[in-house]
Amino acid sequence: SLLCVLCSAPGGLGDGSSLESVFAVVAGCLSPGAAKALKLDALAFLQVCLRCDCHPPSSVQPHINSVLPLVSAAVQEDWYKIIAAALRVLGSIPALLVTPADDDEMGDAPPPPPPNVDVKEIASQLYSAVSSRLDENDIDQEIKEASISAVGSVVSTLGNHLPPSSLNSTLQTLTDRMGNEITRSSALRTLGSIASSPLKVDMSSVLEPACLKMANFLRQHSRQLKMTVLEAISSFVQSNGGKMSDGLFVLILEEAAPLITDADLQVSHLAISVSYDVLAASPSSVSTIKTATMPTLLRLVSSPLLQGLALSSTTKFLEELSLQGSGEVPFDKILSELQSAVQEEAKPQALSNLSKCIASVLAVADPGRRSGVVSDLLSDCAGPEGVTRRVGLLTIGALGERIDLSSVPDLGDALLGAFDSADDQTKSAASYALGHVSVRAMGTFLPVLVDALKSGNKVYLVLSSMKELIVSHLSLGLIVSDTDIGTILPLLVGFMADEDEGVRSMVAECVGCFVTMSPEAVIPTLKSLAEEKKQAKNDQDNLVLWTICSALRNALSSKSGASGELIASFPSFLACLDSEDFPVKTAALLMVNAAVHYVPHVILSSMKDVVMPALTEFLELKAVRTIDLGPFKHKIDDALPLRKASLAILDSALTQCPSHLDVGAILPRMSACFGDDDDVKIAAHQLAIKFAKTHPAVVAGCVGSYLEAGLQKTITKKVKDTATQQEREKNDELVRSALRVVVCFEVLETDRTFGEFIEREVIGRENVKAMYEALKE
């Protein structure tokens, strides 16, 4: 077990001499007279050692010959656990005998064989050992699955070193194994891996029967089976599509079509991918796609649930269909069917999906035909309110992200004109469109955005367009030049003190993206601005600091915003924790939480001296003020968000950087949270349970203060007779949360006071006792 752990440690088991001694010991453990338990441990170690990335293949290859005969002999043992473990080891060996050069395209010069290793001989030994168990029927299920997986590894990696007769025999056996429910999934995965092998293994001997079986399996109810079958079919079509009959393609399409539904988007994605592979391999299958696939696909496109991989595969399929289906399914037919799917009562997400699908078809269309459609869409953008106008705007935006639309006359003015619409959805669609058409035509449309920002009109919508532009650049891997950032950033800074929080939030998102994209161009500006405003003299300075902290939080949350520039400047931004303004403090804490949760190395150097003192202060900080509303008065605690954020930071730090927590100072201060607002109580309960597992001695010393501060009152609190059902359920959930803490604290070495409390207040109360015992179980 220790050697298994060391294999995964940096450096693994050391250099070649160390590995040689280890393999010599392993060989001894696998000798014929060794105990079965020892053999099993040795095989488990070999599997870990051969699969770990800490040893380069060249350091392990010289030792394969010494253990291969012993592992092969273990396959013939009587104990099923040893047999299965030996088969898994054999399945790990082929990957060590190939290099990345083996994955190059056919026709490249083959890489030189590893020194002192006869790959052909090893392939023969591996196949002989594995196939002996593959051909048996009356064996344990674990052995069956291990043998199928191992033979798949051997054939898909070393199949070019095996005789064709052996390959055909193995493929036939795997095809037969698909008929058994126990081995079906393993056989499907293995056949799929062989079909997708870079060796281009000839599958023609089983192509027809295997695909017929797989197509029929798509009718079964098992979701996992359908996913496995679709992945295997996709591999078969991609690698051997040229050898498959038209009738087989028709069957596959007809069986895959009913699976295209919004009830299961992952299965839909795989079914659409299979349909795409069939279309690419056999353009003549368009007629079947027209009658079987398109109706279900159009229903899916109209669904507001469509998203992610399913949406991506849909647009990809429609692109291919528009290119291949010029006869049976022409461009105009596809376009008209998509546009006719637009319904007046459609939800915004459904309209967005339809627009992206229409745009994907237009992007690959002939430029002459596309320009006419774009003109019609532009007319729709200026038309009356309704879904037609929104779809026009969204489609132009989605198309502008794919191709340059700068040649379309008056496009910028038309999109800006839609900002004046009385319909919020239309304005949002116009904002989306203006941002996305700028992606491929920055020179034309960025000045439009800049001028609109300078005018001060519709600022939120223009900033939303700017955010769409920047986010699209990030998602597509494009870069906004430093020159363009230099043009945009001063304008964004000018809106950092806007009174509208929505505007400031949008500015923060834009600046956060710029920090991720080009930190050297943005961080110095933010740093100097933060240092200038840290001695805030008015509310506008505080708003600027709030926006800066929010921008950095957005950048850190992306996980790619932790540049060297930001790490070096981060202490300057932490000064916002000392601000007198509560919203600024809260924004700074949320920024810290993002750093701790996503990229802790950014803040580690400041945890002890800056962050921990602030957290210990904020955990007990209260700032209650009373607002006179005439008939009644309302109390507001401005420090409540600080306490919530502080607990969230401690939770993240306990996972990401526990060694940098000052537990001795934090845990006693947490006692105040046990008598706080309900949300703070629950967060404190959860955190106390986690600390009890990592620092039991320190928590045990604080149990008494936690009880006095509010844990006991939470458990014994009585609900008023006039309380609503919702209030009673909320109180019960709070009591359960506190009882979870009690159950956790029971195993700690606490004083007798805690035991007396359980007897008196927990077990002594019937309603509490029932919840307590249920939680203990």
Short mmCIF file of C-alpha atoms in Angstrom, two decimals, residues 304-698:
data_model
loop_
_atom_site.label_atom_id
_atom_site.label_comp_id
_atom_site.label_asym_id
_atom_site.label_seq_id
_atom_site.Cartn_x
_atom_site.Cartn_y
_atom_site.Cartn_z
CA PRO A 304 -36.20 26.09 -23.90
CA LEU A 305 -34.26 23.26 -22.20
CA LEU A 306 -31.78 22.83 -25.06
CA GLN A 307 -28.27 23.89 -24.03
CA GLY A 308 -24.62 22.85 -23.73
CA LEU A 309 -23.33 19.90 -25.73
CA ALA A 310 -26.75 19.11 -27.16
CA LEU A 311 -27.00 22.63 -28.62
CA SER A 312 -23.44 22.47 -29.99
CA SER A 313 -24.03 19.11 -31.67
CA THR A 314 -27.33 20.42 -33.11
CA THR A 315 -25.73 23.43 -34.75
CA LYS A 316 -22.88 21.27 -36.04
CA PHE A 317 -25.36 18.80 -37.55
CA LEU A 318 -27.38 21.55 -39.22
CA GLU A 319 -24.24 23.00 -40.74
CA GLU A 320 -23.31 19.64 -42.23
CA LEU A 321 -26.86 19.07 -43.42
CA SER A 322 -26.96 22.41 -45.20
CA LEU A 323 -23.71 21.52 -46.96
CA GLN A 324 -24.65 17.94 -47.87
CA GLY A 325 -28.40 18.15 -48.37
CA SER A 326 -28.59 20.38 -51.43
CA GLY A 327 -30.95 17.92 -53.17
CA GLU A 328 -33.28 16.33 -50.61
CA VAL A 329 -32.99 19.04 -47.95
CA PRO A 330 -31.88 22.30 -49.61
CA PHE A 331 -30.71 25.39 -47.75
CA ASP A 332 -34.03 27.16 -48.23
CA LYS A 333 -35.92 24.16 -46.83
CA ILE A 334 -33.77 23.98 -43.69
CA LEU A 335 -34.05 27.73 -43.16
CA SER A 336 -37.81 27.82 -43.62
CA GLU A 337 -38.36 24.91 -41.24
CA LEU A 338 -36.24 26.57 -38.55
CA GLN A 339 -38.01 29.88 -39.00
CA SER A 340 -41.43 28.21 -38.93
CA ALA A 341 -40.49 26.66 -35.57
CA VAL A 342 -40.61 30.15 -34.04
CA GLN A 343 -43.75 30.43 -31.95
CA GLU A 344 -45.28 33.58 -30.53
CA GLU A 345 -45.43 32.14 -27.00
CA ALA A 346 -41.87 30.72 -27.14
CA LYS A 347 -39.66 31.34 -24.13
CA PRO A 348 -36.51 33.51 -24.48
CA GLN A 349 -34.16 30.52 -24.25
CA ALA A 350 -36.02 28.73 -27.05
CA LEU A 351 -35.73 31.83 -29.25
CA SER A 352 -32.02 32.02 -28.49
CA ASN A 353 -31.57 28.36 -29.48
CA LEU A 354 -33.47 28.83 -32.73
CA SER A 355 -31.44 31.92 -33.55
CA LYS A 356 -28.15 30.08 -33.05
CA CYS A 357 -29.36 27.24 -35.27
CA ILE A 358 -30.44 29.65 -38.02
CA ALA A 359 -27.11 31.46 -37.73
CA SER A 360 -25.16 28.20 -38.03
CA VAL A 361 -26.93 27.42 -41.30
CA LEU A 362 -26.35 30.95 -42.62
CA ALA A 363 -22.66 30.91 -41.66
CA VAL A 364 -21.88 28.08 -44.10
CA ALA A 365 -24.28 29.25 -46.84
CA ASP A 366 -23.31 30.81 -50.14
CA PRO A 367 -22.52 34.53 -49.51
CA GLY A 368 -25.02 35.64 -52.14
CA ARG A 369 -27.92 33.72 -50.61
CA ARG A 370 -26.83 34.69 -47.12
CA SER A 371 -26.85 38.42 -47.87
CA GLY A 372 -30.50 38.25 -48.92
CA VAL A 373 -31.48 36.52 -45.68
CA VAL A 374 -29.47 39.02 -43.62
CA SER A 375 -31.33 41.88 -45.33
CA ASP A 376 -34.63 40.25 -44.38
CA LEU A 377 -33.43 39.84 -40.80
CA LEU A 378 -32.41 43.50 -40.70
CA SER A 379 -35.91 44.43 -41.82
CA ASP A 380 -37.32 42.28 -39.02
CA CYS A 381 -35.11 44.16 -36.54
CA ALA A 382 -36.87 47.40 -37.46
CA GLY A 383 -40.32 45.80 -37.61
CA PRO A 384 -43.11 45.70 -35.04
CA GLU A 385 -42.61 44.25 -31.57
CA GLY A 386 -42.82 40.50 -31.27
CA VAL A 387 -40.85 37.28 -31.51
CA THR A 388 -40.00 37.89 -35.17
CA ARG A 389 -38.13 41.05 -34.25
CA ARG A 390 -36.34 39.39 -31.33
CA VAL A 391 -35.34 36.38 -33.42
CA GLY A 392 -33.99 38.71 -36.11
CA LEU A 393 -31.82 40.53 -33.57
CA LEU A 394 -30.60 37.34 -31.91
CA THR A 395 -29.82 35.68 -35.25
CA ILE A 396 -27.79 38.64 -36.47
CA GLY A 397 -25.84 38.57 -33.19
CA ALA A 398 -25.17 34.82 -33.39
CA LEU A 399 -24.14 35.16 -37.05
CA GLY A 400 -21.89 38.12 -36.28
CA GLU A 401 -19.96 35.95 -33.84
CA ARG A 402 -19.17 33.57 -36.72
CA ILE A 403 -18.52 35.88 -39.69
CA ASP A 404 -17.73 39.53 -40.42
CA LEU A 405 -20.92 41.57 -40.97
CA SER A 406 -19.23 44.93 -41.38
CA SER A 407 -20.36 45.05 -45.02
CA VAL A 408 -24.04 45.12 -44.02
CA PRO A 409 -25.14 48.75 -44.45
CA ASP A 410 -26.50 50.65 -41.43
CA LEU A 411 -26.31 47.57 -39.17
CA GLY A 412 -24.88 49.46 -36.19
CA ASP A 413 -27.55 52.16 -36.37
CA ALA A 414 -30.31 49.56 -36.70
CA LEU A 415 -29.16 47.72 -33.58
CA LEU A 416 -28.77 50.93 -31.58
CA GLY A 417 -32.22 51.97 -32.72
CA ALA A 418 -33.67 48.82 -31.15
CA PHE A 419 -32.38 50.08 -27.77
CA ASP A 420 -35.33 52.50 -27.81
CA SER A 421 -37.86 49.68 -27.88
CA ALA A 422 -40.53 49.61 -25.19
CA ASP A 423 -40.06 45.85 -24.82
CA ASP A 424 -37.31 44.76 -22.41
CA GLN A 425 -36.69 41.48 -24.25
CA THR A 426 -36.18 43.33 -27.51
CA LYS A 427 -33.69 45.70 -25.87
CA SER A 428 -31.82 42.76 -24.38
CA ALA A 429 -31.71 41.03 -27.78
CA ALA A 430 -30.41 44.21 -29.42
CA SER A 431 -27.70 44.53 -26.78
CA TYR A 432 -26.71 40.91 -27.37
CA ALA A 433 -26.63 41.45 -31.13
CA LEU A 434 -24.49 44.61 -31.02
CA GLY A 435 -21.94 42.93 -28.77
CA HIS A 436 -21.67 39.79 -30.89
CA VAL A 437 -21.49 41.46 -34.31
CA SER A 438 -18.50 43.38 -32.94
CA VAL A 439 -16.53 40.17 -32.35
CA ARG A 440 -15.52 39.66 -35.99
CA ALA A 441 -15.66 43.33 -36.97
CA MET A 442 -14.01 45.26 -34.15
CA GLY A 443 -12.84 48.01 -36.48
CA THR A 444 -16.39 48.78 -37.57
CA PHE A 445 -18.51 48.27 -34.47
CA LEU A 446 -16.19 49.07 -31.54
CA PRO A 447 -16.34 52.80 -32.43
CA VAL A 448 -20.13 52.49 -32.37
CA LEU A 449 -19.97 51.12 -28.82
CA VAL A 450 -17.44 53.72 -27.72
CA ASP A 451 -19.47 56.61 -29.11
CA ALA A 452 -22.61 55.22 -27.46
CA LEU A 453 -20.85 55.05 -24.08
CA LYS A 454 -19.54 58.58 -24.45
CA SER A 455 -23.04 59.84 -25.19
CA GLY A 456 -24.24 58.55 -21.81
CA ASN A 457 -27.50 57.21 -23.27
CA LYS A 458 -28.70 53.65 -22.57
CA VAL A 459 -25.50 53.05 -20.63
CA TYR A 460 -26.57 49.71 -19.15
CA LEU A 461 -27.48 48.27 -22.56
CA VAL A 462 -24.26 49.49 -24.15
CA LEU A 463 -22.21 48.04 -21.28
CA SER A 464 -24.11 44.79 -21.70
CA SER A 465 -23.05 44.80 -25.37
CA MET A 466 -19.48 45.45 -24.30
CA LYS A 467 -19.63 42.53 -21.90
CA GLU A 468 -20.94 40.24 -24.66
CA LEU A 469 -18.08 41.37 -26.87
CA ILE A 470 -15.41 40.68 -24.24
CA VAL A 471 -16.87 37.38 -23.03
CA SER A 472 -17.16 36.13 -26.62
CA HIS A 473 -13.50 36.91 -27.18
CA LEU A 474 -12.58 34.89 -24.12
CA SER A 475 -14.79 31.91 -25.02
CA LEU A 476 -13.52 31.84 -28.62
CA GLY A 477 -9.88 32.23 -27.59
CA LEU A 478 -9.58 35.64 -29.25
CA ILE A 479 -7.65 38.56 -27.84
CA VAL A 480 -8.71 42.17 -27.53
CA SER A 481 -5.62 44.20 -28.41
CA ASP A 482 -4.00 46.42 -25.80
CA THR A 483 -4.84 49.37 -28.03
CA ASP A 484 -8.54 48.55 -27.90
CA ILE A 485 -8.34 47.91 -24.15
CA GLY A 486 -6.68 51.29 -23.79
CA THR A 487 -9.66 52.81 -25.57
CA ILE A 488 -12.33 50.93 -23.59
CA LEU A 489 -10.86 50.87 -20.06
CA PRO A 490 -10.97 54.66 -19.37
CA LEU A 491 -14.64 54.67 -20.38
CA LEU A 492 -15.36 51.79 -17.98
CA VAL A 493 -13.49 53.55 -15.18
CA GLY A 494 -15.71 56.56 -15.75
CA PHE A 495 -18.77 54.49 -14.84
CA MET A 496 -17.28 52.84 -11.73
CA ALA A 497 -18.93 55.43 -9.51
CA ASP A 498 -22.34 55.25 -11.18
CA GLU A 499 -25.22 55.31 -8.71
CA ASP A 500 -26.94 52.44 -10.52
CA GLU A 501 -25.63 49.18 -9.04
CA GLY A 502 -26.59 47.34 -12.25
CA VAL A 503 -24.28 49.60 -14.26
CA ARG A 504 -21.43 49.12 -11.77
CA SER A 505 -21.93 45.35 -11.82
CA MET A 506 -21.74 45.35 -15.61
CA VAL A 507 -18.57 47.45 -15.47
CA ALA A 508 -17.11 45.00 -12.96
CA GLU A 509 -17.81 42.07 -15.28
CA CYS A 510 -16.16 43.83 -18.23
CA VAL A 511 -13.10 44.85 -16.22
CA GLY A 512 -12.86 41.38 -14.69
CA CYS A 513 -12.71 39.85 -18.16
CA PHE A 514 -10.00 42.32 -19.15
CA VAL A 515 -8.01 41.32 -16.04
CA THR A 516 -8.17 37.72 -17.22
CA MET A 517 -7.35 38.62 -20.81
CA SER A 518 -4.58 41.19 -20.38
CA PRO A 519 -3.60 41.74 -16.72
CA GLU A 520 -0.50 43.78 -17.60
CA ALA A 521 -2.68 46.38 -19.29
CA VAL A 522 -5.37 46.55 -16.58
CA ILE A 523 -3.95 45.75 -13.12
CA PRO A 524 -1.69 48.88 -12.89
CA THR A 525 -4.71 51.10 -13.60
CA LEU A 526 -6.84 49.36 -10.97
CA LYS A 527 -4.00 49.43 -8.44
CA SER A 528 -3.36 53.15 -8.79
CA LEU A 529 -7.10 53.83 -8.67
CA ALA A 530 -7.53 51.74 -5.51
CA GLU A 531 -4.61 53.48 -3.78
CA GLU A 532 -6.02 56.85 -4.77
CA LYS A 533 -9.49 56.06 -3.43
CA LYS A 534 -8.61 54.01 -0.32
CA GLN A 535 -8.86 57.10 1.87
CA ALA A 536 -12.41 57.56 0.62
CA LYS A 537 -13.63 61.09 1.12
CA ASN A 538 -17.08 60.69 -0.40
CA ASP A 539 -19.61 58.09 -1.51
CA GLN A 540 -18.32 58.10 -5.08
CA ASP A 541 -14.87 56.94 -3.94
CA ASN A 542 -16.50 54.06 -2.08
CA LEU A 543 -18.45 53.09 -5.20
CA VAL A 544 -15.21 52.96 -7.18
CA LEU A 545 -13.60 50.68 -4.58
CA TRP A 546 -16.69 48.45 -4.59
CA THR A 547 -16.49 48.11 -8.37
CA ILE A 548 -12.76 47.32 -8.31
CA CYS A 549 -13.23 44.57 -5.72
CA SER A 550 -16.16 43.14 -7.68
CA ALA A 551 -14.11 43.15 -10.89
CA LEU A 552 -11.26 41.26 -9.22
CA ARG A 553 -13.74 38.79 -7.73
CA ASN A 554 -15.05 38.08 -11.24
CA ALA A 555 -11.52 37.65 -12.57
CA LEU A 556 -10.49 35.28 -9.77
CA SER A 557 -13.66 33.22 -10.17
CA SER A 558 -12.63 32.39 -13.72
CA LYS A 559 -9.55 30.54 -12.32
CA SER A 560 -7.46 31.98 -15.16
CA GLY A 561 -7.19 35.50 -13.78
CA ALA A 562 -4.39 34.78 -11.26
CA SER A 563 -1.50 36.30 -13.18
CA GLY A 564 1.83 37.30 -11.69
CA GLU A 565 0.78 40.91 -12.03
CA LEU A 566 -2.32 40.33 -9.90
CA ILE A 567 -0.45 38.29 -7.27
CA ALA A 568 2.12 41.06 -6.85
CA SER A 569 -0.54 43.77 -6.57
CA PHE A 570 -3.12 41.88 -4.51
CA PRO A 571 -2.03 43.26 -1.10
CA SER A 572 -2.90 46.74 -2.36
CA PHE A 573 -6.50 45.65 -3.01
CA LEU A 574 -6.77 43.97 0.41
CA ALA A 575 -6.58 47.44 1.94
CA CYS A 576 -10.29 47.69 1.09
CA LEU A 577 -10.92 45.41 4.10
CA ASP A 578 -10.13 48.43 6.28
CA SER A 579 -12.67 50.67 4.55
CA GLU A 580 -15.26 52.41 6.70
CA ASP A 581 -17.96 51.60 4.15
CA PHE A 582 -19.77 48.31 4.75
CA PRO A 583 -20.55 47.54 1.08
CA VAL A 584 -16.87 48.00 0.25
CA LYS A 585 -15.88 45.67 3.11
CA THR A 586 -18.37 43.09 1.85
CA ALA A 587 -17.11 43.34 -1.74
CA ALA A 588 -13.54 42.95 -0.47
CA LEU A 589 -14.49 39.84 1.51
CA LEU A 590 -16.21 38.32 -1.52
CA MET A 591 -13.04 39.03 -3.50
CA VAL A 592 -10.99 37.26 -0.81
CA ASN A 593 -13.38 34.31 -0.85
CA ALA A 594 -13.01 33.97 -4.63
CA ALA A 595 -9.22 34.00 -4.23
CA VAL A 596 -9.25 31.40 -1.44
CA HIS A 597 -11.75 29.16 -3.22
CA TYR A 598 -10.37 29.24 -6.77
CA VAL A 599 -6.71 30.37 -6.68
CA PRO A 600 -5.47 30.28 -3.05
CA HIS A 601 -1.83 30.92 -3.95
CA VAL A 602 -2.81 34.51 -4.79
CA ILE A 603 -3.59 35.28 -1.16
CA LEU A 604 -1.49 32.88 0.93
CA SER A 605 1.17 35.47 1.74
CA SER A 606 -1.49 37.80 3.20
CA MET A 607 -3.60 35.27 5.09
CA LYS A 608 -1.84 35.51 8.45
CA ASP A 609 -1.26 39.25 8.74
CA VAL A 610 -4.20 40.72 6.81
CA VAL A 611 -7.06 38.29 6.23
CA MET A 612 -7.19 36.42 9.54
CA PRO A 613 -7.26 39.55 11.75
CA ALA A 614 -10.07 40.96 9.58
CA LEU A 615 -12.08 37.74 9.85
CA THR A 616 -11.74 37.55 13.64
CA GLU A 617 -13.03 41.10 13.85
CA PHE A 618 -15.92 40.68 11.41
CA LEU A 619 -17.24 37.48 13.06
CA GLU A 620 -18.29 39.52 16.09
CA LEU A 621 -19.02 42.81 14.36
CA LYS A 622 -22.58 44.13 14.49
CA ALA A 623 -23.91 47.43 13.13
CA VAL A 624 -27.62 47.62 13.84
CA ARG A 625 -29.52 50.73 12.86
CA THR A 626 -33.22 51.49 13.10
CA ILE A 627 -35.25 52.87 10.22
CA ASP A 628 -38.41 54.76 11.11
CA LEU A 629 -41.09 53.75 8.59
CA GLY A 630 -43.88 55.70 10.25
CA PRO A 631 -46.32 53.06 11.51
CA PHE A 632 -43.44 50.80 12.58
CA LYS A 633 -39.69 50.67 12.88
CA HIS A 634 -37.36 48.30 11.05
CA LYS A 635 -33.90 47.21 12.22
CA ILE A 636 -31.10 46.56 9.74
CA ASP A 637 -27.72 45.04 10.59
CA ASP A 638 -25.21 46.39 8.05
CA ALA A 639 -22.56 43.94 9.28
CA LEU A 640 -24.66 40.83 8.59
CA PRO A 641 -23.21 40.34 5.06
CA LEU A 642 -19.72 40.63 6.57
CA ARG A 643 -20.35 37.78 8.99
CA LYS A 644 -21.82 35.58 6.26
CA ALA A 645 -18.89 36.26 3.94
CA SER A 646 -16.37 35.66 6.75
CA LEU A 647 -17.82 32.21 7.44
CA ALA A 648 -17.76 31.43 3.72
CA ILE A 649 -14.05 32.35 3.58
CA LEU A 650 -13.27 30.12 6.56
CA ASP A 651 -15.15 27.26 4.90
CA SER A 652 -13.17 27.68 1.69
CA ALA A 653 -9.86 28.08 3.53
CA LEU A 654 -10.45 24.93 5.57
CA THR A 655 -10.48 23.02 2.29
CA GLN A 656 -7.95 24.95 0.21
CA CYS A 657 -5.33 26.21 2.66
CA PRO A 658 -5.99 24.81 6.18
CA SER A 659 -2.41 25.38 7.34
CA HIS A 660 -2.88 29.15 6.97
CA LEU A 661 -5.85 29.32 9.36
CA ASP A 662 -5.33 30.69 12.87
CA VAL A 663 -7.68 28.15 14.43
CA GLY A 664 -6.90 29.21 17.99
CA ALA A 665 -8.09 32.73 17.29
CA ILE A 666 -11.00 31.90 14.99
CA LEU A 667 -12.91 29.17 16.84
CA PRO A 668 -13.54 31.11 20.08
CA ARG A 669 -14.80 34.09 18.04
CA MET A 670 -17.22 31.84 16.16
CA SER A 671 -19.30 31.44 19.31
CA ALA A 672 -21.09 34.72 18.56
CA CYS A 673 -22.37 33.22 15.30
CA PHE A 674 -24.32 30.52 17.16
CA GLY A 675 -26.73 33.18 18.46
CA ASP A 676 -26.88 35.19 15.24
CA ASP A 677 -29.28 35.39 12.29
CA ASP A 678 -30.68 32.01 11.17
CA ASP A 679 -28.57 31.91 7.98
CA VAL A 680 -25.43 32.69 9.99
CA LYS A 681 -26.33 30.02 12.54
CA ILE A 682 -26.64 27.32 9.90
CA ALA A 683 -23.35 28.34 8.28
CA ALA A 684 -21.66 28.32 11.72
CA HIS A 685 -23.10 24.87 12.48
CA GLN A 686 -21.73 23.42 9.25
CA LEU A 687 -18.34 25.02 9.79
CA ALA A 688 -18.12 23.83 13.41
CA ILE A 689 -18.71 20.24 12.27
CA LYS A 690 -15.88 20.51 9.74
CA PHE A 691 -13.51 22.02 12.32
CA ALA A 692 -14.43 19.27 14.78
CA LYS A 693 -13.10 16.70 12.32
CA THR A 694 -9.84 18.54 11.60
CA HIS A 695 -9.14 20.23 14.98
CA PRO A 696 -11.08 18.21 17.58
CA ALA A 697 -9.05 19.35 20.59
CA VAL A 698 -9.54 23.07 19.88
#
